[in-house]
Short mmCIF file of C-alpha atoms in Angstrom, two decimals:
data_model
loop_
_atom_site.label_atom_id
_atom_site.label_comp_id
_atom_site.label_asym_id
_atom_site.label_seq_id
_atom_site.Cartn_x
_atom_site.Cartn_y
_atom_site.Cartn_z
CA MET S 12 0.40 26.28 -10.40
CA LYS S 13 -2.88 24.11 -10.07
CA PRO S 14 -2.23 20.73 -8.30
CA SER S 15 -2.93 17.56 -10.37
CA LEU S 16 -2.99 13.81 -9.64
CA ALA S 17 -0.29 11.56 -11.23
CA LYS S 18 -1.74 9.74 -14.18
CA GLY S 19 -3.29 6.48 -13.46
CA THR S 20 -3.65 7.18 -9.69
CA ARG S 21 -7.00 8.54 -7.66
CA ASP S 22 -7.94 10.16 -4.59
CA PHE S 23 -10.63 8.13 -2.53
CA THR S 24 -13.59 9.97 -0.76
CA ALA S 25 -14.88 8.68 2.60
CA LYS S 26 -17.89 7.16 0.48
CA GLU S 27 -15.26 5.24 -1.64
CA VAL S 28 -13.14 4.25 1.17
CA SER S 29 -15.97 3.09 2.96
CA ARG S 30 -17.04 0.82 0.17
CA ARG S 31 -13.74 -0.50 -0.52
CA LYS S 32 -13.41 -1.40 3.03
CA TYR S 33 -16.75 -3.41 2.48
CA ILE S 34 -15.29 -5.53 -0.30
CA ILE S 35 -11.86 -5.86 1.64
CA ASN S 36 -13.67 -7.29 4.61
CA ILE S 37 -15.72 -9.78 2.73
CA LEU S 38 -12.74 -11.11 0.99
CA GLN S 39 -10.62 -11.13 4.26
CA LYS S 40 -13.26 -13.03 6.14
CA ASN S 41 -13.30 -15.75 3.41
CA PHE S 42 -9.64 -16.16 2.95
CA GLU S 43 -9.53 -16.83 6.86
CA LEU S 44 -12.51 -19.09 6.42
CA PHE S 45 -10.58 -21.12 4.14
CA GLY S 46 -7.37 -21.29 6.20
CA PHE S 47 -5.32 -18.51 4.72
CA GLN S 48 -3.01 -16.42 6.89
CA PRO S 49 -2.30 -12.68 6.34
CA LEU S 50 1.35 -11.37 5.14
CA GLU S 51 2.74 -8.09 3.85
CA THR S 52 5.75 -7.63 1.99
CA PRO S 53 7.27 -3.98 1.38
CA SER S 54 6.11 -1.72 -1.51
CA PHE S 55 9.45 -1.80 -3.35
CA GLU S 56 11.84 -4.62 -3.89
CA ASN S 57 15.26 -5.22 -5.39
CA LEU S 58 14.91 -4.89 -9.18
CA SER S 59 16.69 -7.83 -9.83
CA THR S 60 13.80 -9.60 -7.73
CA LEU S 61 11.06 -8.64 -10.12
CA THR S 62 12.73 -8.62 -13.48
CA GLY S 63 12.52 -11.61 -15.58
CA LYS S 64 9.37 -12.94 -13.98
CA TYR S 65 6.69 -11.47 -16.05
CA GLY S 66 7.86 -11.71 -19.57
CA GLU S 67 9.14 -9.15 -21.77
CA GLU S 68 5.94 -7.19 -21.81
CA GLY S 69 5.60 -7.19 -18.02
CA ASP S 70 9.29 -6.13 -17.53
CA ARG S 71 8.55 -2.80 -19.54
CA LEU S 72 5.71 -2.04 -17.10
CA ILE S 73 7.78 -2.22 -13.91
CA PHE S 74 8.30 1.24 -12.17
CA LYS S 75 11.92 1.63 -11.59
CA ILE S 76 13.13 3.74 -8.65
CA LEU S 77 16.13 6.11 -9.28
CA ASN S 78 19.05 5.63 -6.80
CA SER S 79 19.41 8.33 -4.43
CA GLY S 80 22.39 10.79 -4.58
CA ASP S 81 24.13 11.63 -7.97
CA TYR S 82 23.33 8.52 -9.77
CA ALA S 83 24.32 9.92 -13.10
CA SER S 84 28.10 10.14 -11.92
CA LYS S 85 28.00 6.40 -11.40
CA THR S 86 26.84 5.38 -14.87
CA ASN S 87 29.16 4.01 -17.83
CA GLU S 88 29.85 7.34 -19.83
CA GLU S 89 29.56 5.69 -23.32
CA ASP S 90 26.23 4.34 -22.29
CA TRP S 91 25.06 7.85 -21.17
CA THR S 92 26.25 9.46 -24.02
CA ASN S 93 24.54 6.93 -26.33
CA LYS S 94 21.31 7.11 -24.56
CA ASN S 95 21.38 3.32 -23.98
CA SER S 96 18.41 3.08 -21.73
CA GLN S 97 18.29 -0.69 -21.11
CA LYS S 98 22.04 -0.79 -20.14
CA LEU S 99 21.51 2.53 -18.01
CA ILE S 100 18.68 1.18 -16.05
CA SER S 101 20.87 -1.36 -14.02
CA GLN S 102 23.30 1.30 -13.33
CA ILE S 103 20.70 4.03 -12.06
CA SER S 104 18.10 1.77 -10.51
CA GLU S 105 18.56 -0.90 -8.03
CA LYS S 106 14.67 -1.01 -6.69
CA ALA S 107 11.61 -1.02 -8.27
CA LEU S 108 7.86 -0.84 -6.94
CA ARG S 109 6.34 -4.16 -6.67
CA TYR S 110 4.46 -5.27 -9.93
CA ASP S 111 2.26 -7.81 -8.20
CA LEU S 112 2.09 -9.76 -4.92
CA THR S 113 3.23 -13.04 -6.35
CA VAL S 114 6.83 -12.61 -6.99
CA PRO S 115 7.45 -10.86 -3.53
CA PHE S 116 5.56 -14.04 -1.98
CA ALA S 117 7.81 -16.39 -3.88
CA ARG S 118 10.81 -14.15 -2.68
CA PHE S 119 9.44 -14.45 0.98
CA VAL S 120 8.99 -18.29 0.84
CA ALA S 121 12.47 -18.60 -0.50
CA MET S 122 14.11 -16.70 2.30
CA ASN S 123 11.94 -18.16 4.80
CA GLN S 124 11.55 -21.62 3.79
CA GLY S 125 13.05 -23.15 6.91
CA GLN S 126 10.36 -21.70 9.42
CA LEU S 127 7.28 -22.23 7.18
CA ALA S 128 4.81 -25.01 7.62
CA PHE S 129 4.24 -26.50 4.23
CA PRO S 130 1.58 -26.33 2.58
CA PHE S 131 1.86 -22.64 3.41
CA LYS S 132 -1.42 -20.89 2.98
CA ARG S 133 -1.21 -16.93 2.92
CA TYR S 134 -3.32 -13.95 1.83
CA GLN S 135 -2.03 -10.37 1.17
CA ILE S 136 -4.18 -7.32 0.38
CA GLN S 137 -1.83 -4.41 -0.95
CA PRO S 138 -1.28 -1.97 -3.49
CA VAL S 139 0.49 -2.85 -6.46
CA TRP S 140 2.17 -0.54 -9.26
CA ARG S 141 2.29 -1.07 -13.34
CA ALA S 142 3.51 1.63 -15.71
CA ASP S 143 0.39 0.79 -17.78
CA ARG S 144 -1.58 3.11 -20.27
CA PRO S 145 -4.64 4.08 -17.89
CA GLN S 146 -8.11 3.35 -19.21
CA LYS S 147 -11.51 2.31 -17.86
CA GLY S 148 -10.75 -0.21 -15.10
CA ARG S 149 -6.97 0.07 -15.57
CA PHE S 150 -4.89 1.94 -13.22
CA ARG S 151 -1.12 2.61 -12.21
CA GLU S 152 -1.71 1.98 -8.70
CA PHE S 153 -4.40 -0.51 -7.66
CA TYR S 154 -4.90 -3.03 -5.20
CA GLN S 155 -4.62 -6.95 -5.22
CA CYS S 156 -6.14 -9.51 -3.04
CA ASP S 157 -4.22 -12.72 -3.43
CA ALA S 158 -4.57 -15.91 -1.83
CA ASP S 159 -1.76 -18.62 -2.39
CA VAL S 160 -0.67 -21.94 -1.44
CA VAL S 161 2.82 -23.12 -1.56
CA GLY S 162 4.29 -26.51 -0.97
CA SER S 163 1.58 -28.86 -2.52
CA THR S 164 0.99 -30.14 -5.99
CA SER S 165 -2.51 -31.75 -5.25
CA LEU S 166 -5.23 -30.59 -7.68
CA TRP S 167 -7.57 -30.02 -4.87
CA GLN S 168 -6.14 -26.69 -4.13
CA GLU S 169 -7.33 -25.74 -7.41
CA VAL S 170 -10.91 -27.12 -6.56
CA GLU S 171 -10.77 -25.32 -3.27
CA LEU S 172 -9.47 -21.96 -5.02
CA LEU S 173 -12.47 -22.17 -7.29
CA GLN S 174 -14.84 -22.54 -4.46
CA LEU S 175 -13.25 -19.61 -2.48
CA TYR S 176 -13.89 -17.56 -5.96
CA PHE S 177 -17.61 -18.36 -6.03
CA LYS S 178 -18.28 -18.06 -2.32
CA SER S 179 -16.68 -14.58 -2.05
CA PHE S 180 -18.49 -13.23 -5.22
CA LYS S 181 -21.87 -14.72 -3.75
CA ASP S 182 -21.21 -12.75 -0.51
CA LEU S 183 -20.66 -9.63 -2.63
CA LYS S 184 -23.71 -10.53 -4.42
CA LEU S 185 -22.06 -10.50 -7.52
CA SER S 186 -22.79 -12.80 -10.29
CA VAL S 187 -19.51 -14.04 -12.37
CA SER S 188 -18.08 -16.63 -14.51
CA VAL S 189 -14.89 -18.13 -13.79
CA HIS S 190 -12.79 -18.93 -17.21
CA ILE S 191 -10.23 -21.94 -16.57
CA ASN S 192 -7.60 -23.44 -18.69
CA ASN S 193 -4.30 -25.15 -18.08
CA ARG S 194 -0.78 -23.77 -19.43
CA LYS S 195 0.11 -27.81 -20.30
CA ILE S 196 -2.73 -27.57 -22.72
CA LEU S 197 -1.34 -24.56 -24.33
CA SER S 198 1.92 -26.16 -24.47
CA GLY S 199 0.27 -29.15 -26.09
CA ILE S 200 -1.45 -26.96 -28.66
CA ALA S 201 1.72 -25.26 -29.58
CA GLU S 202 3.36 -28.86 -30.20
CA TYR S 203 0.23 -29.91 -32.02
CA ALA S 204 0.70 -27.05 -34.30
CA GLY S 205 4.45 -27.40 -34.61
CA ILE S 206 5.28 -24.31 -32.84
CA ALA S 207 6.58 -25.26 -29.51
CA ASP S 208 9.68 -23.00 -29.84
CA LYS S 209 7.13 -20.12 -30.24
CA LEU S 210 5.23 -20.85 -27.05
CA ILE S 211 5.54 -17.43 -25.55
CA ASP S 212 4.75 -15.53 -28.53
CA PHE S 213 1.85 -17.83 -29.15
CA THR S 214 0.40 -17.28 -25.66
CA VAL S 215 1.00 -13.82 -25.31
CA ALA S 216 -1.00 -13.16 -28.55
CA LEU S 217 -3.60 -15.65 -27.80
CA ASP S 218 -3.95 -13.72 -24.31
CA LYS S 219 -5.26 -10.86 -26.19
CA LEU S 220 -8.13 -12.19 -27.91
CA ASP S 221 -10.81 -10.40 -25.86
CA LYS S 222 -9.00 -6.93 -26.67
CA ILE S 223 -8.10 -7.40 -30.27
CA GLY S 224 -10.11 -10.20 -31.72
CA LYS S 225 -9.26 -13.14 -33.84
CA ASP S 226 -7.81 -11.04 -36.83
CA GLY S 227 -5.76 -9.11 -34.25
CA VAL S 228 -4.19 -12.22 -32.72
CA THR S 229 -3.62 -13.92 -36.19
CA LYS S 230 -1.89 -10.61 -37.17
CA GLU S 231 0.39 -10.63 -34.14
CA MET S 232 1.37 -14.25 -34.57
CA LEU S 233 2.37 -13.91 -38.20
CA GLU S 234 4.44 -10.81 -37.04
CA LYS S 235 6.06 -13.10 -34.54
CA GLY S 236 6.95 -15.46 -37.29
CA ILE S 237 4.33 -18.10 -36.58
CA SER S 238 3.58 -19.71 -40.11
CA GLU S 239 0.14 -19.51 -41.73
CA GLU S 240 0.05 -23.27 -41.84
CA ALA S 241 0.43 -23.46 -38.06
CA ILE S 242 -2.19 -20.44 -37.64
CA GLU S 243 -4.82 -22.90 -39.81
CA LYS S 244 -4.04 -25.85 -37.62
CA LEU S 245 -5.09 -23.55 -34.56
CA ASP S 246 -8.44 -22.31 -36.15
CA PHE S 247 -10.32 -24.95 -34.04
CA LEU S 248 -9.51 -22.55 -30.83
CA PHE S 249 -11.61 -20.06 -32.01
CA ASN S 250 -14.91 -22.40 -32.48
CA GLN S 251 -15.40 -24.25 -29.11
CA THR S 252 -18.78 -25.38 -27.97
CA ASP S 253 -20.48 -24.53 -24.65
CA ASP S 254 -19.97 -27.81 -23.05
CA ALA S 255 -16.49 -27.85 -21.27
CA LEU S 256 -15.89 -31.56 -21.00
CA GLU S 257 -17.04 -32.25 -24.41
CA ASN S 258 -14.32 -29.74 -25.50
CA LEU S 259 -11.61 -31.42 -23.44
CA LEU S 260 -12.85 -34.72 -25.06
CA ASN S 261 -11.91 -33.23 -28.41
CA LEU S 262 -8.87 -32.18 -27.43
CA LYS S 263 -7.67 -35.61 -26.28
CA GLU S 264 -7.98 -36.80 -29.84
CA LYS S 265 -5.65 -34.11 -30.94
CA PHE S 266 -3.26 -34.83 -28.41
CA GLN S 267 -2.62 -38.62 -29.11
CA GLY S 268 0.91 -39.20 -28.52
CA ASN S 269 1.27 -35.50 -26.99
CA GLU S 270 2.20 -36.19 -23.17
CA THR S 271 2.29 -32.74 -22.18
CA GLY S 272 -1.07 -31.76 -23.75
CA GLN S 273 -2.64 -35.07 -22.29
CA LYS S 274 -1.36 -34.47 -18.81
CA GLY S 275 -3.09 -30.69 -19.09
CA VAL S 276 -6.39 -32.29 -20.00
CA GLU S 277 -6.32 -34.75 -17.25
CA GLU S 278 -5.52 -32.32 -14.75
CA LEU S 279 -8.36 -29.88 -15.83
CA GLU S 280 -10.91 -32.83 -16.31
CA PHE S 281 -10.21 -33.64 -12.51
CA VAL S 282 -10.58 -29.72 -11.56
CA ILE S 283 -13.78 -29.31 -13.79
CA LYS S 284 -15.58 -32.55 -12.77
CA ASN S 285 -14.78 -32.03 -8.91
CA ALA S 286 -15.86 -28.50 -8.89
CA LEU S 287 -19.14 -29.60 -10.61
CA ASN S 288 -19.59 -32.27 -7.99
CA LEU S 289 -19.21 -29.73 -5.13
CA GLY S 290 -22.15 -27.77 -6.62
CA ILE S 291 -20.45 -25.14 -8.60
CA ASP S 292 -22.78 -24.11 -11.56
CA SER S 293 -21.58 -25.51 -15.04
CA GLN S 294 -22.77 -22.20 -16.59
CA SER S 295 -20.53 -20.26 -14.25
CA LEU S 296 -17.67 -22.40 -14.66
CA VAL S 297 -16.01 -22.07 -18.17
CA PHE S 298 -13.32 -24.07 -19.82
CA ASP S 299 -11.78 -21.24 -22.06
CA ILE S 300 -9.39 -22.73 -24.45
CA THR S 301 -8.11 -19.46 -25.70
CA LEU S 302 -7.46 -18.31 -22.09
CA ALA S 303 -3.44 -17.83 -21.77
CA ARG S 304 -2.56 -15.16 -19.22
CA GLY S 305 0.37 -13.35 -20.34
CA LEU S 306 2.65 -14.20 -17.46
CA ASP S 307 5.71 -16.45 -17.91
CA TYR S 308 5.48 -18.16 -14.54
CA TYR S 309 2.28 -20.02 -14.85
CA THR S 310 2.91 -23.88 -15.31
CA GLY S 311 -0.61 -25.60 -14.96
CA ALA S 312 -4.18 -24.43 -14.30
CA ILE S 313 -5.12 -20.72 -14.90
CA PHE S 314 -8.05 -18.77 -13.84
CA GLU S 315 -9.91 -15.56 -14.94
CA VAL S 316 -12.87 -13.98 -13.48
CA LYS S 317 -15.46 -11.94 -15.59
CA ALA S 318 -18.51 -9.95 -13.96
CA ASP S 319 -21.75 -10.98 -15.66
CA LYS S 320 -23.79 -8.07 -17.11
CA VAL S 321 -21.06 -5.41 -17.32
CA ALA S 322 -18.40 -4.77 -19.95
CA MET S 323 -15.04 -4.77 -17.87
CA GLY S 324 -12.07 -6.60 -17.97
CA SER S 325 -11.02 -9.57 -15.66
CA ILE S 326 -11.98 -8.86 -12.14
CA GLY S 327 -9.81 -11.67 -10.89
CA GLY S 328 -7.28 -14.25 -12.22
CA GLY S 329 -4.40 -16.34 -11.10
CA GLY S 330 -2.88 -19.96 -11.66
CA ARG S 331 -0.27 -22.68 -10.75
CA TYR S 332 3.42 -21.65 -10.84
CA ASP S 333 5.52 -24.89 -9.90
CA ASN S 334 8.96 -23.28 -10.74
CA LEU S 335 8.70 -19.79 -9.17
CA THR S 336 10.91 -20.15 -6.22
CA GLU S 337 13.54 -21.85 -8.19
CA VAL S 338 14.38 -18.35 -9.63
CA PHE S 339 15.57 -17.46 -6.02
CA GLY S 340 17.65 -20.68 -5.77
CA VAL S 341 15.02 -22.69 -3.87
CA LYS S 342 13.69 -25.80 -5.67
CA ASP S 343 10.76 -28.13 -5.18
CA ILE S 344 8.21 -25.77 -3.74
CA PRO S 345 5.25 -25.81 -6.18
CA GLY S 346 2.51 -22.98 -5.80
CA ILE S 347 -0.80 -21.92 -6.91
CA GLY S 348 -2.79 -18.72 -6.11
CA ILE S 349 -5.71 -16.36 -7.24
CA SER S 350 -6.09 -12.75 -7.11
CA PHE S 351 -9.16 -10.55 -6.63
CA GLY S 352 -9.18 -6.97 -8.34
CA LEU S 353 -10.51 -4.70 -5.95
CA ASP S 354 -10.45 -1.79 -7.92
CA ARG S 355 -12.45 -3.33 -10.92
CA ILE S 356 -14.91 -5.27 -8.40
CA TYR S 357 -15.51 -1.95 -6.98
CA LEU S 358 -16.40 -0.47 -10.68
CA VAL S 359 -18.61 -3.36 -11.44
CA MET S 360 -20.76 -3.21 -8.10
CA GLU S 361 -21.00 0.66 -8.38
CA GLU S 362 -22.02 0.41 -11.95
CA LEU S 363 -24.60 -2.47 -10.79
CA GLY S 364 -25.70 -0.35 -7.80
CA ILE S 365 -25.39 -3.47 -5.44
CA PHE S 366 -23.48 -2.00 -2.52
CA PRO S 367 -25.43 -2.08 0.75
CA GLY S 368 -26.79 1.10 2.29
CA ASP S 369 -24.74 0.10 5.46
CA SER S 370 -21.43 -0.26 3.45
CA GLU S 371 -20.86 3.68 4.10
CA VAL S 372 -19.50 4.80 7.46
CA LYS S 373 -21.67 7.59 8.73
CA VAL S 374 -21.96 9.76 11.90
CA GLU S 375 -25.22 8.72 13.63
CA TYR S 376 -25.53 11.85 15.76
CA LEU S 377 -24.67 15.52 15.34
CA PHE S 378 -24.83 17.54 18.42
CA ALA S 379 -25.66 21.37 17.81
CA ASN S 380 -23.42 23.55 19.43
CA TYR S 381 -24.99 26.44 21.72
CA GLY S 382 -21.97 27.59 23.66
CA GLU S 383 -19.40 26.40 26.16
CA LYS S 384 -21.58 25.44 28.88
CA GLU S 385 -24.01 23.24 26.70
CA SER S 386 -20.93 21.83 24.81
CA ILE S 387 -19.42 20.53 27.96
CA GLU S 388 -22.69 18.46 28.81
CA ALA S 389 -23.10 17.41 24.93
CA LEU S 390 -19.64 16.02 24.91
CA LYS S 391 -20.33 14.24 28.15
CA LEU S 392 -23.35 12.60 26.31
CA ILE S 393 -21.11 11.78 23.06
CA SER S 394 -18.44 10.22 25.33
CA GLU S 395 -21.07 7.63 26.51
CA LEU S 396 -22.24 7.22 22.96
CA ARG S 397 -19.05 6.57 21.85
CA ASP S 398 -18.43 3.97 24.63
CA LYS S 399 -21.61 1.98 23.46
CA ASN S 400 -19.87 2.03 19.75
CA ILE S 401 -22.09 4.68 18.59
CA SER S 402 -20.52 7.31 16.31
CA ALA S 403 -21.37 11.19 17.60
CA GLU S 404 -19.65 14.44 17.10
CA LEU S 405 -20.17 18.08 18.39
CA TYR S 406 -20.48 20.81 15.87
CA PRO S 407 -17.21 22.90 16.64
CA GLU S 408 -18.56 26.32 16.55
CA ALA S 409 -21.53 27.89 18.24
CA SER S 410 -23.01 28.91 14.66
CA LYS S 411 -26.29 29.73 13.85
CA LEU S 412 -28.51 26.66 13.54
CA LYS S 413 -29.02 26.91 9.77
CA LYS S 414 -25.25 26.46 9.14
CA GLN S 415 -25.11 23.48 11.67
CA PHE S 416 -28.10 21.76 9.61
CA THR S 417 -26.37 22.43 6.34
CA TYR S 418 -23.32 20.83 7.70
CA ALA S 419 -25.43 17.56 8.95
CA GLU S 420 -26.99 17.36 5.64
CA LYS S 421 -23.68 17.77 3.53
CA LYS S 422 -22.25 15.06 5.66
CA GLY S 423 -25.11 12.66 5.49
CA ILE S 424 -25.64 12.66 9.27
CA GLU S 425 -29.29 11.84 9.69
CA ASN S 426 -29.87 12.74 13.35
CA LEU S 427 -29.27 16.19 15.06
CA VAL S 428 -29.43 16.34 18.70
CA PHE S 429 -30.27 19.57 20.54
CA LEU S 430 -29.02 20.00 24.05
CA GLY S 431 -29.64 23.60 24.96
CA GLU S 432 -30.08 25.21 28.32
CA GLN S 433 -33.68 24.03 28.84
CA GLU S 434 -32.86 20.32 27.92
CA ILE S 435 -29.99 20.68 30.47
CA LYS S 436 -32.35 21.89 32.99
CA ASP S 437 -35.11 19.01 32.12
CA GLN S 438 -32.30 16.30 31.85
CA THR S 439 -33.66 15.78 28.25
CA VAL S 440 -32.37 15.69 24.69
CA THR S 441 -34.31 16.57 21.60
CA ILE S 442 -33.45 14.74 18.44
CA LYS S 443 -34.38 15.61 14.79
CA ASN S 444 -34.46 13.10 12.30
CA LEU S 445 -33.31 15.13 8.98
CA VAL S 446 -34.68 12.47 6.60
CA SER S 447 -38.13 12.01 8.10
CA GLY S 448 -38.42 15.18 9.79
CA GLU S 449 -39.64 13.54 13.05
CA GLN S 450 -38.44 15.34 16.05
CA LYS S 451 -38.76 13.70 19.68
CA THR S 452 -37.78 14.86 23.30
CA LEU S 453 -36.41 12.07 25.30
CA LYS S 454 -35.05 11.78 28.88
CA ILE S 455 -31.05 11.48 28.73
CA GLU S 456 -31.11 7.74 30.41
CA GLU S 457 -33.96 6.97 27.62
CA PHE S 458 -31.79 8.26 24.94
CA LEU S 459 -28.71 6.58 25.92
CA LYS S 460 -30.90 3.18 25.82
CA ILE S 461 -31.47 3.54 21.89
CA LYS S 462 -29.20 3.30 18.96
CA LEU S 463 -31.04 5.41 16.50
CA LEU S 464 -34.06 7.15 16.24
#
């Protein structure tokens, strides 16, 4: 039987791994520059830890892990006979692969609050799993690179996270726009339209605007029981100007007497004005009134990052979640965080061709193998090169030189080193650059002083 990959997963070649590490290293450097400390959590959590945190749609995408042993014998016979999957899940699965890094982080904070110094800033770079339908830029196993702050309600956290976004993408030489909104504004809009009881249905539908368009959003709202009259009052959402502060001013007028909505506008005004004062480009920071982000735990600012010039979904996102630790019995620990989508960032950079040449890990020197005596001398030199942090290897067999040349070319090794009987006698090496065709013979001590031909 021919082997195959599980749907929504991928293998990564040496080139791909090197490029992914290039992105990770830049993000990690910036996380630490901004005062975030590293954290890692287990790949799987108790199912009860994850369920109920992402909304109905998110819960459906959690990968459940079957209990070990004869799990079927421990189920309710009636539920098993009736194939009642919802009731069976809790009986046959106690664990699940993590869906994101935020909820496990909230669980960590709730368990360790007594030992943490607040505000607590952590970053986390690990894979997550979602039982989603795979498509371009959407996988079932993918990495998230998160930075979160808990223990502070200060809006300067939002401003600083915007700075972190823009600095990181600037370092990656990737042009982006960051879309921003506030869940209090969305709550205020729902109140304005008289659908406060349908807030979740409203935001989940609105969050799909990019995918299904205005007509699709309208249709979904109608299916969720939102009236045509309410939808008509919401029509202004789809007709915004390019001026963020002007759009906020228009909202203020609609939110007269609407305390939640007014609060959201005030918060967003503070964040946008100060971000612009700190030099963030007004064209790159977009107040997107239709941005909803379909996760139930957001309570304030929400972010979404989109790459310029490339048709791709969001390559980053996040927001404020002031109540998340409450579900673990710990109150009054507000939080805010952002995430970088490593896999989509990779695809965008690859499409734009902006990976630098040195982002790939390559062997710098391949020593030709002439036999046992020559190999010993070659390995002595190779050890000295490695002590100088210069990568080198010996071809394993004393094969024909043509075969050794082919190996070097396929592996992308530019420099082939010849250390034969005559070179050993003369205490020299001959180096051939396979790209330029240039060939030089150098004294061994002279060779060990250079890095590359």
